[in-house]
PDB file of C-alpha atoms in Angstrom:
ATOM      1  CA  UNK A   1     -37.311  17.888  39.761  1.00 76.00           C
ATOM      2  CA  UNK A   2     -36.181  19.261  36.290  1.00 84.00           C
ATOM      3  CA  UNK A   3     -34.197  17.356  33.464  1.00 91.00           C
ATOM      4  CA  UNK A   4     -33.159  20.457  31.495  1.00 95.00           C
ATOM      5  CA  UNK A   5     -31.501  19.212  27.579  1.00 96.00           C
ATOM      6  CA  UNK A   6     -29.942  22.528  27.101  1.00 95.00           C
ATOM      7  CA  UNK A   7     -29.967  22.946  22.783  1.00 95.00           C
ATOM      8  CA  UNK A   8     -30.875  19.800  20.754  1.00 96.00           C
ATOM      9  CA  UNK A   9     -30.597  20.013  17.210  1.00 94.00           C
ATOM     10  CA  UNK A  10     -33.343  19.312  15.332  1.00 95.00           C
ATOM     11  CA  UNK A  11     -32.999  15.570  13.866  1.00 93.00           C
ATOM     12  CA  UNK A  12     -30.294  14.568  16.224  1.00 96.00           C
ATOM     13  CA  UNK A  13     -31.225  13.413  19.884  1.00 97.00           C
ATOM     14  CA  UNK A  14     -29.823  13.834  23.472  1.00 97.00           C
ATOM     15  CA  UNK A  15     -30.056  11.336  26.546  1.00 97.00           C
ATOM     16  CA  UNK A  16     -29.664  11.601  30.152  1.00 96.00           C
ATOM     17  CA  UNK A  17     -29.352   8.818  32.735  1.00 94.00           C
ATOM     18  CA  UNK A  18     -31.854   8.954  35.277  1.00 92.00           C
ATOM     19  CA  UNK A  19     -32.272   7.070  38.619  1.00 90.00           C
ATOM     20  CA  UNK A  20     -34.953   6.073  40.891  1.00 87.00           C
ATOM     21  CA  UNK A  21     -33.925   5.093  44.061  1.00 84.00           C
ATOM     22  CA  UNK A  22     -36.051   4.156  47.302  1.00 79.00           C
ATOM     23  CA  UNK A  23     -34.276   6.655  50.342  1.00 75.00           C
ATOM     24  CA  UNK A  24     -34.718   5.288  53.948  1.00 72.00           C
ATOM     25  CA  UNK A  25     -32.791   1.940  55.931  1.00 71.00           C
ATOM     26  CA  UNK A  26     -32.152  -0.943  54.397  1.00 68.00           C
ATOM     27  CA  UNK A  27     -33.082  -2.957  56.957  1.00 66.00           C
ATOM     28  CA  UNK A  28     -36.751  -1.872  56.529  1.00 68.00           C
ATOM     29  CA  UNK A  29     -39.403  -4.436  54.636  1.00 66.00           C
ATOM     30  CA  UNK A  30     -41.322  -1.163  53.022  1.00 76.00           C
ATOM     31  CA  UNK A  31     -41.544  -1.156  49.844  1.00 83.00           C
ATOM     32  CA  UNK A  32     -42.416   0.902  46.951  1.00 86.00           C
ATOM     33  CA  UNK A  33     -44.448  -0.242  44.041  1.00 89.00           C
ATOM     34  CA  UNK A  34     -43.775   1.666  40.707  1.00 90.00           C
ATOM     35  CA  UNK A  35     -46.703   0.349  38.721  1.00 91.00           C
ATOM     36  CA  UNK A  36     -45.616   1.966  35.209  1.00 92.00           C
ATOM     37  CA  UNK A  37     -44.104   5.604  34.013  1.00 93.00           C
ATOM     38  CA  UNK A  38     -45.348   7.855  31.601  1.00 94.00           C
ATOM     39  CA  UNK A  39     -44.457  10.817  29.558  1.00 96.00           C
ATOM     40  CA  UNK A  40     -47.691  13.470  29.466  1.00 97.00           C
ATOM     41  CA  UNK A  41     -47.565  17.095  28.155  1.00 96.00           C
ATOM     42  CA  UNK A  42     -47.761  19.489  25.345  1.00 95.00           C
ATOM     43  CA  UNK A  43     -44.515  17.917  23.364  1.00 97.00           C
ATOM     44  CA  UNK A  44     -44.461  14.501  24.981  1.00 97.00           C
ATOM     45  CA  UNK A  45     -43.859  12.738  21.582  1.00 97.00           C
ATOM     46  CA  UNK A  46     -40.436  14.564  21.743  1.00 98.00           C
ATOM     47  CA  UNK A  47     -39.258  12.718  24.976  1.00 98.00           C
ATOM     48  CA  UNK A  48     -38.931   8.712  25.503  1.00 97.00           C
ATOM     49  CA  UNK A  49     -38.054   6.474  28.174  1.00 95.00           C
ATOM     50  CA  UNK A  50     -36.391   3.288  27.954  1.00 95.00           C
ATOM     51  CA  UNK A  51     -38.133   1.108  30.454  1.00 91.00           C
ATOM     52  CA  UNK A  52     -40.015  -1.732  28.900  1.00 87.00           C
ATOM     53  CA  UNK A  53     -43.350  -1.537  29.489  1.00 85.00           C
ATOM     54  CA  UNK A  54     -43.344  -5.215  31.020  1.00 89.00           C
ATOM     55  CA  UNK A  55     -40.950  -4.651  33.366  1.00 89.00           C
ATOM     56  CA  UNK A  56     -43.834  -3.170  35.528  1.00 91.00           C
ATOM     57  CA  UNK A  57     -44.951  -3.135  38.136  1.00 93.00           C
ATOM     58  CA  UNK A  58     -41.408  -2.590  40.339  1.00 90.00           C
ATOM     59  CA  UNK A  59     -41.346  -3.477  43.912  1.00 89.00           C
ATOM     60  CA  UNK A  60     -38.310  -1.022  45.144  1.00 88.00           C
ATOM     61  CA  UNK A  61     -37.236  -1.860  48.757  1.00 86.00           C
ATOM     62  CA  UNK A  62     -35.064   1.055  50.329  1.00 85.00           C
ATOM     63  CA  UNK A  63     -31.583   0.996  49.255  1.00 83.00           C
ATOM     64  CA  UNK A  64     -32.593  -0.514  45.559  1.00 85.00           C
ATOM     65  CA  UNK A  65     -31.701   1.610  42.249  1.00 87.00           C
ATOM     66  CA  UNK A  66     -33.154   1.243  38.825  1.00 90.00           C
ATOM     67  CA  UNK A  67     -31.475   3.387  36.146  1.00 92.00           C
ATOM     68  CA  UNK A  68     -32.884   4.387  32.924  1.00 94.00           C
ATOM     69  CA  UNK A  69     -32.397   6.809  29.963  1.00 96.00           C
ATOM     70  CA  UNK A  70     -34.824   9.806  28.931  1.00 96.00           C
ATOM     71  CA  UNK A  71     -34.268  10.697  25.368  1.00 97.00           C
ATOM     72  CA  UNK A  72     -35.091  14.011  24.131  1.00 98.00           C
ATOM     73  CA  UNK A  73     -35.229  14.315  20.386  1.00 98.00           C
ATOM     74  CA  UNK A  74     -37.031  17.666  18.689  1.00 97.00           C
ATOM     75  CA  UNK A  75     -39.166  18.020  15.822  1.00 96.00           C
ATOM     76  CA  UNK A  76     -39.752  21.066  16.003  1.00 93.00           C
ATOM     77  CA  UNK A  77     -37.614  24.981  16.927  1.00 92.00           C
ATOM     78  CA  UNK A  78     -37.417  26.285  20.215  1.00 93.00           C
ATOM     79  CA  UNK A  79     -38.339  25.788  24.030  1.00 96.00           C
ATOM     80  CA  UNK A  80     -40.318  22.223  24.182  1.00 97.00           C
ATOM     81  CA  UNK A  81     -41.803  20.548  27.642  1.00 97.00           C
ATOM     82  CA  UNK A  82     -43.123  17.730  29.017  1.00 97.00           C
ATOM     83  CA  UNK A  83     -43.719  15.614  32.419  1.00 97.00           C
ATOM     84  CA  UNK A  84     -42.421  11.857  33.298  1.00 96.00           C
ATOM     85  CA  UNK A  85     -44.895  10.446  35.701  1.00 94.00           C
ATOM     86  CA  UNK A  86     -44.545   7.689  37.445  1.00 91.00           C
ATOM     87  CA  UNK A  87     -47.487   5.905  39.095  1.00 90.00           C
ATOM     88  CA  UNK A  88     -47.483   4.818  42.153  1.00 88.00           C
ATOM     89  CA  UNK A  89     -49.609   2.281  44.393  1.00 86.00           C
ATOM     90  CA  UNK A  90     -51.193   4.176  46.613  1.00 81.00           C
ATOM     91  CA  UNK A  91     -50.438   3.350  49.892  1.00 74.00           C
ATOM     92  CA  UNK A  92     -46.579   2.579  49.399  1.00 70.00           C
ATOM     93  CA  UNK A  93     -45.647   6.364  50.137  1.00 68.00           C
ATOM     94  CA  UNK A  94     -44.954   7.245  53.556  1.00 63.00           C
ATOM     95  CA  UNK A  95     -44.265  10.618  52.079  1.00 65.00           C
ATOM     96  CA  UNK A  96     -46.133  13.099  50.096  1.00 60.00           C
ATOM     97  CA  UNK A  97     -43.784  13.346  47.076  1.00 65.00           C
ATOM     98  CA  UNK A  98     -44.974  14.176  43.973  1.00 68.00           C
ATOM     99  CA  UNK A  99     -43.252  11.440  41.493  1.00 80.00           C
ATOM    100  CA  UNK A 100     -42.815  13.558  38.490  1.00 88.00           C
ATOM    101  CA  UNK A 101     -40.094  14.578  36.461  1.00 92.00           C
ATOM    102  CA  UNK A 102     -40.389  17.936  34.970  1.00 95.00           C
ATOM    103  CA  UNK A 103     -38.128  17.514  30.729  1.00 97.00           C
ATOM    104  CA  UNK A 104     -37.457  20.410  28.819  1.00 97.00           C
ATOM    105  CA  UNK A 105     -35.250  21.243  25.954  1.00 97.00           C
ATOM    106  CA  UNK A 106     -34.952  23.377  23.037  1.00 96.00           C
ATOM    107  CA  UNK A 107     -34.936  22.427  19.535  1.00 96.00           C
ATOM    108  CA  UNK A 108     -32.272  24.413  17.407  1.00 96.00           C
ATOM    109  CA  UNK A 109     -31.137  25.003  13.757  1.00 95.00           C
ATOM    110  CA  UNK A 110     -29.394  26.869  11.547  1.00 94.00           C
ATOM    111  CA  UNK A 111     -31.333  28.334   8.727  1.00 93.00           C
ATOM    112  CA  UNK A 112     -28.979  29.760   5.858  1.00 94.00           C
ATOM    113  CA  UNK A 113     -30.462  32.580   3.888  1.00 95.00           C
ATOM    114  CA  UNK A 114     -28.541  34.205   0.657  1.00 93.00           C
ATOM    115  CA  UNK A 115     -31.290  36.921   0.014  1.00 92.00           C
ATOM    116  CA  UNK A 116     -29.253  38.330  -3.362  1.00 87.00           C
ATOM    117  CA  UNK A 117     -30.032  35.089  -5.871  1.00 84.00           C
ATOM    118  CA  UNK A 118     -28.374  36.616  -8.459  1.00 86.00           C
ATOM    119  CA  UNK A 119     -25.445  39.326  -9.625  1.00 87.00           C
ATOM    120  CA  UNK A 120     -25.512  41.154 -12.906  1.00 88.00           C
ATOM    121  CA  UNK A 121     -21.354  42.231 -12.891  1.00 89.00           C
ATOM    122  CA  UNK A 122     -22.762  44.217 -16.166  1.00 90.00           C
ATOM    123  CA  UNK A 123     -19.983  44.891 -18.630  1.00 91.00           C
ATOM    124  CA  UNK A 124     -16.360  43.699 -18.036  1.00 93.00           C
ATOM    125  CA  UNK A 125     -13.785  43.415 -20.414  1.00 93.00           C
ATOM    126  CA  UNK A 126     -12.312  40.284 -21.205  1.00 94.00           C
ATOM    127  CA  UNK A 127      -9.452  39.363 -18.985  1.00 90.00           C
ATOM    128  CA  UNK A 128     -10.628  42.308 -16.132  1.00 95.00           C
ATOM    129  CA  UNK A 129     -12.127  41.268 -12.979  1.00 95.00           C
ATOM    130  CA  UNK A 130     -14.819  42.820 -10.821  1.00 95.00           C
ATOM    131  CA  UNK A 131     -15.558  41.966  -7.899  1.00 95.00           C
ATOM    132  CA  UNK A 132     -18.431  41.962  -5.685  1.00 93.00           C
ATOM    133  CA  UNK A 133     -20.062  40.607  -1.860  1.00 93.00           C
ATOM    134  CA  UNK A 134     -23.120  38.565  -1.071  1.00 92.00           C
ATOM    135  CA  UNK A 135     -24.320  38.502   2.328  1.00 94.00           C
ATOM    136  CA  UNK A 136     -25.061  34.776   3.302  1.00 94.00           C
ATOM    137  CA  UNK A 137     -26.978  35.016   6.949  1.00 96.00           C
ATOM    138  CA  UNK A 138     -28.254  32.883   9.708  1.00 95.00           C
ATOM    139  CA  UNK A 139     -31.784  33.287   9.952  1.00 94.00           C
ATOM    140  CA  UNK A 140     -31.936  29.954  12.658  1.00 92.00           C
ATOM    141  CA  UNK A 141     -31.573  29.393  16.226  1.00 93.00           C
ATOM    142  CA  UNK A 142     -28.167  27.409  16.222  1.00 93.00           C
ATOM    143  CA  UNK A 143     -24.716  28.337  14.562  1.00 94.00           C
ATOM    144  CA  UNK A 144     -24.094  27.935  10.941  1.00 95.00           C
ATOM    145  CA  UNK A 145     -21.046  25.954   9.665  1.00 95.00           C
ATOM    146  CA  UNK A 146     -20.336  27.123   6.118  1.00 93.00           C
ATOM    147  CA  UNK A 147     -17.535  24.553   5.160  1.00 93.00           C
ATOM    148  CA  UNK A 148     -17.206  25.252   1.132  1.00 90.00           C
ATOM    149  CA  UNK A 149     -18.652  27.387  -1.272  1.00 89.00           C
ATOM    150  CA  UNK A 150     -19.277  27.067  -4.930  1.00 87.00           C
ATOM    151  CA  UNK A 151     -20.474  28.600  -8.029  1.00 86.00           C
ATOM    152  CA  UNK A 152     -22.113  26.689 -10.269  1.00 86.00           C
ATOM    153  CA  UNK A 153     -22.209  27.162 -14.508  1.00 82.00           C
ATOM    154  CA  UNK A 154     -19.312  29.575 -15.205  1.00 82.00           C
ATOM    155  CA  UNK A 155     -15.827  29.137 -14.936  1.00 86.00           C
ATOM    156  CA  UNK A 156     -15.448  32.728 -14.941  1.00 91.00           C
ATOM    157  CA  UNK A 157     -16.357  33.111 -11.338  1.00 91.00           C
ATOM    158  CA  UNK A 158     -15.355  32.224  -8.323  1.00 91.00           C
ATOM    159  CA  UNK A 159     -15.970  32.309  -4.598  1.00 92.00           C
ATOM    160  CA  UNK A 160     -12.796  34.316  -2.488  1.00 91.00           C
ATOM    161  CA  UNK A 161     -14.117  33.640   0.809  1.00 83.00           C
ATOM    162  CA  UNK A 162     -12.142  31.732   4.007  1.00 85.00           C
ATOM    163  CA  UNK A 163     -14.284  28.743   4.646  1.00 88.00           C
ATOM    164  CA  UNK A 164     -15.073  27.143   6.452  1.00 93.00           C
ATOM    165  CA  UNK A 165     -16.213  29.940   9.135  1.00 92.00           C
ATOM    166  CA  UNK A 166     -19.069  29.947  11.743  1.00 95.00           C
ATOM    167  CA  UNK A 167     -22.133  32.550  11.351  1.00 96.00           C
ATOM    168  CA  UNK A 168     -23.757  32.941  14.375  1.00 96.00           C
ATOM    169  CA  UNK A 169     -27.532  33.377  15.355  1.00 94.00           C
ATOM    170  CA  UNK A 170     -29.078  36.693  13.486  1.00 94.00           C
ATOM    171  CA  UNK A 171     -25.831  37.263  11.921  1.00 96.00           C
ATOM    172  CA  UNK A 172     -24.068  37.489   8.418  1.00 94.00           C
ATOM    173  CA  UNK A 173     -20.804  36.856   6.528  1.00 94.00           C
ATOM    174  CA  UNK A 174     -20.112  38.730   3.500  1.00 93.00           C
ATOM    175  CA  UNK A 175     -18.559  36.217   0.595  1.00 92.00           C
ATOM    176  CA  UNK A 176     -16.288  37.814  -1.463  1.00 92.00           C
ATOM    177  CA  UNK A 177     -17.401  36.483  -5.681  1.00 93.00           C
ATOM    178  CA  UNK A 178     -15.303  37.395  -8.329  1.00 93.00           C
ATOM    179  CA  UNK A 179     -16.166  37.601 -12.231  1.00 93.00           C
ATOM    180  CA  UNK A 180     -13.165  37.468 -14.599  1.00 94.00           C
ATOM    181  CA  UNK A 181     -14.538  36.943 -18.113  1.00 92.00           C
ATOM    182  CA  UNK A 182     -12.738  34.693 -20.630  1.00 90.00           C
ATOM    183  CA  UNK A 183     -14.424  35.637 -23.742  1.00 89.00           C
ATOM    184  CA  UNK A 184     -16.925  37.776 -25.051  1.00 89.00           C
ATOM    185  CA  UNK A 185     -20.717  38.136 -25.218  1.00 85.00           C
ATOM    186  CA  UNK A 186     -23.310  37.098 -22.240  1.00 84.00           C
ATOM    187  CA  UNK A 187     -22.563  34.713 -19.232  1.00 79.00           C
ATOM    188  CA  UNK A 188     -24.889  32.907 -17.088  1.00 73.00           C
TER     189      UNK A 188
END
């Protein structure tokens, strides 16, 4: 069985409902004795259960359900695994099933990346305007939300770009910045 989180994003967490349920008639006296569950595997401290762990062991006749919640939360980018195992008393099977759980999911983020840190405009008379682009890119694994852009320490610039606006994975948006001097000599 697989439990497949699709995209997580990184500092956020996503839970599914899972059930374990005892197949076979009711009206049978076999039951099955879950004697505790545990998470095992490469990223298991990215995956949790909610069962308490003194709620074992559970005696499951046929018919019964217990439900519980698997919460994946990443820590770190990309494709991450693990296996919920549940241990059984031996001898309670009738079955060879193999009580595991197979979790993956994929930690994502945007990373923004503005690789030009600064623009000399050079000389511009007062009261002209140049203008000029600046690639801001999404070096992540997720979409980018850009909701405002500013410029910071001049009044004589400004930022002529439609935000907000969505940059996709391994993509850019070029952001219009326009310099309209106010008075003379060197701005910063």
């Amino acid at each position: 069985v697989l439990s497949d989180y699709g995209d997580v994003r990184l500092g956020t967490s996503a839970t599914q409902l899972a059930l374990v349920q005892v197949p076979g008639p009711i009206d049978t006296h076999a039951e099955v004795v879950i004697r505790g569950v545990r998470i095992i595997g490469v990223n298991q401290s990215e995956f949790s259960h909610d069962i308490p762990a003194d709620s074992f062991p559970l005696h499951l006749v046929p018919g019964t359900r217990v439900f519980f919640n698997i919460t994946f939360t990443p820590v770190e980018l990309e494709q991450r695994h693990a296996t919920l195992v549940f241990d059984i008393q031996p001898g309670t099977l009738c079955e060879a099933v193999e009580p595991v759980v197979e979790l993956e999911g994929r930690g994502v983020l945007p990373v923004i990346d503005v690789p030009r840190r600064s623009i000399n405009f050079g000389r511009v008379c007062v009261g002209s305007s140049i203008d000029t682009v600046i690639d801001v890119r999404n070096l992540g694994n997720a979409p980018l939300r850009v909701d405002g852009a500013a410029i910071v320490g001049s009044s004589d610039m400004e930022v002529l770009a439609q935000l907000p606006t969505d940059i996709l994975v391994d993509s850019l948006r070029q952001v219009r910045v326009r310099f309209t001097p106010r008075k003379l000599g060197p701005i910063e």
